Coordinates of C-alpha atoms in Angstrom, one line a residue:
X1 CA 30.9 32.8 16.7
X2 CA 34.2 31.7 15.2
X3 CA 32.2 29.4 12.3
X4 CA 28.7 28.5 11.7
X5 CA 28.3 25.7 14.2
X6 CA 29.5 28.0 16.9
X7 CA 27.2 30.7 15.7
X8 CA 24.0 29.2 16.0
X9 CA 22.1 29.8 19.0
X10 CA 24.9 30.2 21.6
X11 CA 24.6 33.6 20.7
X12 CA 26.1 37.2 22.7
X13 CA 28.7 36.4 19.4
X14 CA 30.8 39.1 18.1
X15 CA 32.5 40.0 21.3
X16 CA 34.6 41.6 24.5
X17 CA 35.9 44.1 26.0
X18 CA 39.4 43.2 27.1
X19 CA 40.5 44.6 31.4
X20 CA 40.4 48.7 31.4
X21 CA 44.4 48.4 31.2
X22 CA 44.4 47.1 27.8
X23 CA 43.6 49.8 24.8
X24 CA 41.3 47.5 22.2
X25 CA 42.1 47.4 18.4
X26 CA 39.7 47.2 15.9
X27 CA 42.1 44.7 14.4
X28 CA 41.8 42.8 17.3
X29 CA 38.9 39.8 18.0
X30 CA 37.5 41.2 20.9
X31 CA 36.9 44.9 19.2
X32 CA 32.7 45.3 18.6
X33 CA 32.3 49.0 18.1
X34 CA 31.3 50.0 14.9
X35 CA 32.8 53.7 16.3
X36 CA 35.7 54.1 13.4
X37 CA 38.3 55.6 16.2
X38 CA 39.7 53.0 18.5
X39 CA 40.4 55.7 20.9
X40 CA 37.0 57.7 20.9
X41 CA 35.5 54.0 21.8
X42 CA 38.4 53.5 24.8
X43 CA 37.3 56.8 25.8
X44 CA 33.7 55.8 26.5
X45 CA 34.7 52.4 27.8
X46 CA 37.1 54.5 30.2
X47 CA 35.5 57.4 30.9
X48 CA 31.8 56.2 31.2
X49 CA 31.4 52.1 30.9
X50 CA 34.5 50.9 33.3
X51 CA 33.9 52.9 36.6
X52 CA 30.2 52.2 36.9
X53 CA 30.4 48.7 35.7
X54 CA 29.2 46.4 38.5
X55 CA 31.8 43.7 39.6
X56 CA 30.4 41.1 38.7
X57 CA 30.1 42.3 35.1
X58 CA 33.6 43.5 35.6
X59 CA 34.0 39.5 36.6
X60 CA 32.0 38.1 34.3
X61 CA 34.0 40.1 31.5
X62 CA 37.5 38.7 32.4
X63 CA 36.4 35.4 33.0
X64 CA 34.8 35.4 29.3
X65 CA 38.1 36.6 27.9
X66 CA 39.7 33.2 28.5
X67 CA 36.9 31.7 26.4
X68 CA 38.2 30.3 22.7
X69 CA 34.4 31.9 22.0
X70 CA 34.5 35.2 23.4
X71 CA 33.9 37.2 20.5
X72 CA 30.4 36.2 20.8
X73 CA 29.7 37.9 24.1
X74 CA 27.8 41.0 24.5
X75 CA 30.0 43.7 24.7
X76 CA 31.1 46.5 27.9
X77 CA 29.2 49.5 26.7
X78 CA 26.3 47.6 25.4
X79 CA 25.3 45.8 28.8
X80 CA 25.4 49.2 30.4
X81 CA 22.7 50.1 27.7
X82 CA 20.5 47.3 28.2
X83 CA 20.6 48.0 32.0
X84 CA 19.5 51.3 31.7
X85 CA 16.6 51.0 29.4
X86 CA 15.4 47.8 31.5
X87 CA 15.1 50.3 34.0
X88 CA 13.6 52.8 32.1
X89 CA 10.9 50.5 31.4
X90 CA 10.5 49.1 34.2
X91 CA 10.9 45.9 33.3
X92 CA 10.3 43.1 35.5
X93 CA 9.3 39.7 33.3
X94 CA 12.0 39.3 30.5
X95 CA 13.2 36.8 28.4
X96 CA 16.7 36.4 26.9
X97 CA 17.4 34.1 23.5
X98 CA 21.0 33.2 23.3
X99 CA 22.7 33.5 26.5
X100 CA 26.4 32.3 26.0
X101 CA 28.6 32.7 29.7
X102 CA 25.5 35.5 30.8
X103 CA 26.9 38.9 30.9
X104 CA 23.7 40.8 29.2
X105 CA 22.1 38.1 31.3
X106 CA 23.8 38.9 34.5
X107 CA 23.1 42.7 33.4
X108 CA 19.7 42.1 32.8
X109 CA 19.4 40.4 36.7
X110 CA 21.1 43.1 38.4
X111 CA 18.9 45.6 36.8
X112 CA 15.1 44.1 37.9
X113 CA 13.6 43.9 40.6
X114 CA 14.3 41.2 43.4
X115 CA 10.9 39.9 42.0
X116 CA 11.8 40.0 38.5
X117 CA 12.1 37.0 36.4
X118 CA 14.3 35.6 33.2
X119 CA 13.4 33.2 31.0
X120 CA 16.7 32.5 29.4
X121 CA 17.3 29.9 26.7
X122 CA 20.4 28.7 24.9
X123 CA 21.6 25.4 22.9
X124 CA 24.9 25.0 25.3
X125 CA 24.5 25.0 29.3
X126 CA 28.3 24.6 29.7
X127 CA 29.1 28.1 28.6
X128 CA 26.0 29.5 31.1
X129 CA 27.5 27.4 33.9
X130 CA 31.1 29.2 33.5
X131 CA 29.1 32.8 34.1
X132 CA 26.4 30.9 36.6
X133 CA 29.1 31.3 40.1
X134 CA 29.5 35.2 39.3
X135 CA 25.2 35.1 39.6
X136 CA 25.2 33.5 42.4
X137 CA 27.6 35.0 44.3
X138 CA 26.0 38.4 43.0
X139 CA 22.9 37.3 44.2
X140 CA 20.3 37.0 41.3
X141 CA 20.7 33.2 40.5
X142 CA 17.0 33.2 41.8
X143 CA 15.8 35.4 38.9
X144 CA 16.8 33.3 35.8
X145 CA 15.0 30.3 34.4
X146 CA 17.2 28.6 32.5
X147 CA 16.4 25.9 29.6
X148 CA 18.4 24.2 27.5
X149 CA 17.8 23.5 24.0
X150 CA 16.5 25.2 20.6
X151 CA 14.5 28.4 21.9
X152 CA 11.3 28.0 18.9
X153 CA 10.0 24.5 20.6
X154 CA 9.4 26.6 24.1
X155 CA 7.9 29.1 22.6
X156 CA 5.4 27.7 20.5
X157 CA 4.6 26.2 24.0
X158 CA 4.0 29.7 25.4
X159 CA 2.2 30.6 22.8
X160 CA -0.3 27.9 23.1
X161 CA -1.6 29.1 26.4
X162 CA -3.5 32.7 26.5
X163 CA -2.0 33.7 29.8
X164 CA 1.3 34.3 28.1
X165 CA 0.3 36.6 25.6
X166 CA 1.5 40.4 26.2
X167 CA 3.1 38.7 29.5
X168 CA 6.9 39.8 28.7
X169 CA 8.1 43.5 29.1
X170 CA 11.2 42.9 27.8
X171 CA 12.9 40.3 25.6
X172 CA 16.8 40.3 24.4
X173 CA 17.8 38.3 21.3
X174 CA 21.3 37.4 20.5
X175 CA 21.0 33.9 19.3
X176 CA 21.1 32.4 15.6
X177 CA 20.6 35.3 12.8
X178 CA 18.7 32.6 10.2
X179 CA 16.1 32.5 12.6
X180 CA 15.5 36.1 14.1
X181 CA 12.1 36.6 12.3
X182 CA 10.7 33.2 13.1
X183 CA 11.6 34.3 16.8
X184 CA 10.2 37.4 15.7
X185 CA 6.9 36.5 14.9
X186 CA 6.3 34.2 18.1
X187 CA 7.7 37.3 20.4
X188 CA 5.3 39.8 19.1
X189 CA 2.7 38.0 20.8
X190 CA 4.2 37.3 23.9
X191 CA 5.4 41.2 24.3
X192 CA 3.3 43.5 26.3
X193 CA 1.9 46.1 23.9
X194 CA 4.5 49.0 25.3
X195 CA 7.1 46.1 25.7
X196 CA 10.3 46.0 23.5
X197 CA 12.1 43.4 22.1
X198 CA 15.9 44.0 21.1
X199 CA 17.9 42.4 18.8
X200 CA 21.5 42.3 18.8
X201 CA 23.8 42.4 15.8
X202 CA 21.3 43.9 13.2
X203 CA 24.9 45.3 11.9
X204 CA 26.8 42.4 11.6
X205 CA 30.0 43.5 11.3
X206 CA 29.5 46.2 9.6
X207 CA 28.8 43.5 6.8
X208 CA 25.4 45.1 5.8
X209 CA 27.1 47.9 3.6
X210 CA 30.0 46.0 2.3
X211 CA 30.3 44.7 -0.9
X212 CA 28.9 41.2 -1.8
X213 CA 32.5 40.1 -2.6
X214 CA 33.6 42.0 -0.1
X215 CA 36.6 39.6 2.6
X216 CA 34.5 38.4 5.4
X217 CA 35.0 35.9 8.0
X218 CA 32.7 32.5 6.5
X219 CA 30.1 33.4 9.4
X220 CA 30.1 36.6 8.6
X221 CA 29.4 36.1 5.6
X222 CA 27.1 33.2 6.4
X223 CA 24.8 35.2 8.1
X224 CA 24.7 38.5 6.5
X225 CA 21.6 37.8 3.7
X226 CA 19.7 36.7 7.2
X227 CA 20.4 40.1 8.6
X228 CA 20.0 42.3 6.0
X229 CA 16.3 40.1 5.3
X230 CA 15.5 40.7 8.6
X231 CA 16.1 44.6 9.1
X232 CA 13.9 44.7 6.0
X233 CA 11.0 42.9 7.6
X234 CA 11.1 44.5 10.9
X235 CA 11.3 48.2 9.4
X236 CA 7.6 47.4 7.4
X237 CA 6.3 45.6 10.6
X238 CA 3.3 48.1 11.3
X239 CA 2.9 46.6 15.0
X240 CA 6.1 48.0 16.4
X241 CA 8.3 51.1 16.7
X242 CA 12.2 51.0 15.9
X243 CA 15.1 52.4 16.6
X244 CA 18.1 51.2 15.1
X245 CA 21.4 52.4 17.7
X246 CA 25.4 51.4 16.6
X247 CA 25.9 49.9 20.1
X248 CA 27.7 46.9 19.8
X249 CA 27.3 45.7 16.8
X250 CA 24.5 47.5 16.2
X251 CA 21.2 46.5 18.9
X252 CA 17.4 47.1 17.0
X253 CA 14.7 47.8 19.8
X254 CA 11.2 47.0 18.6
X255 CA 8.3 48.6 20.8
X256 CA 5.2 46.6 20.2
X257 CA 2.1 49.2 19.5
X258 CA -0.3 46.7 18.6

């Protein structure tokens, strides 16, 4: 997000892929890869990302463009990922923390079932309702349960009831960094065991090997003690699995084993 206000829970931040016909720079705002070689990353986008992306991603994606936010979208390559592990795992109930104009949202719809359901919550409804035409004309408007507002208060709700508990298969978080563990430590109850929570930007930039005094944007910078606290934590948590993949800006996927 382009300073700390933006950044907090509004959340796909650090980006987007520009149309197919435009090579992206890492120099430029819209460039997410960690991949060193701008043209190994076009490659991918071109060669596997681009032709399989769904239109309304593809719609979705140049609509966000014209945002003065869109670095803070999920990128190209990355919704592709979180469309094929949903259906990998078969995933059916899922929640999404920071939603920003919906395209891992939209990905996540178009790759459940027709009976599948989203619980998706974000500070700002005006930036879903730019993405919210592109789900409904696509059809899966019907799967997302949207609520406005901080995403703790809702679930510390959820967490009150036992029926919730191990209810999710699948939760996404791209929302404010500074609060990833508390979201952390409500999720891990609301997971199935054999569910798996991502997290999104557990690179930051890059940020988390550069030098304290190192030039960073202020949010970068903001945020990168959160993040590195954070892949700390989750790499002792005894009650899930990791992996830790340099997509994006770098995704962590927690399976819950206990």
């Amino acid at each position: 997000m382009a300073d700390i206000e933006v950044e907090k829970q509004t959340t796909n931040e650090t980006q987007q892929e520009q149309p197919q016909s435009k090579e992206i720079k890492h120099s430029e705002v819209g460039h997410k890869s960690l991949l060193q070689s701008d043209a190994l990353y076009q490659y991918i986008l071109e060669t596997s990302v681009y032709p399989r992306e769904p239109e309304p991603m593809k719609e979705l994606r140049e609509i966000t463009a014209n945002h003065p936010w869109n670095l803070m979208t999920t990128s190209a390559d990355e919704g592709q990922f979180l469309s094929m592990l949903l259906k990998l795992i078969n995933a059916k109930n899922t929640m999404e923390i920071g939603v920003y104009t919906g395209y891992s949202l939209l990905a996540t719809a178009l790759a459940i079932p027709e009976d599948g359901k989203i619980l998706a919550m974000d500070i700002n409804k005006e930036n879903y309702e730019l993405g919210l035409p592109v789900m409904q004309k696509a059809g899966v408007a019907h799967k997302i349960d949207f609520r406005e507002g901080p995403a703790l208060p809702v679930l510390d709700l959820m967490i009150e009831d036992p029926k919730n508990h191990g209810s999710f298969d699948f939760v996404f978080v791209d929302a404010d960094k500074d609060n990833y563990w508390n979201y952390h430590k409500r999720l891990i109850d609301l997971v199935k065991v054999g569910g798996v929570i991502g997290y999104d930007n557990t690179l930051w930039n890059g940020s988390v090997v550069a030098p304290p005094d190192a030039p960073m944007r202020k949010y970068v910078r903001y945020y990168r003690d959160f993040v590195l606290e954070f892949n700390k934590s989750i790499a002792a948590d005894p009650r899930v699995e990791i992996c830790q993949l340099p997509v994006g800006d770098g995704v962590t996927l927690c399976r819950r084993i206990s």
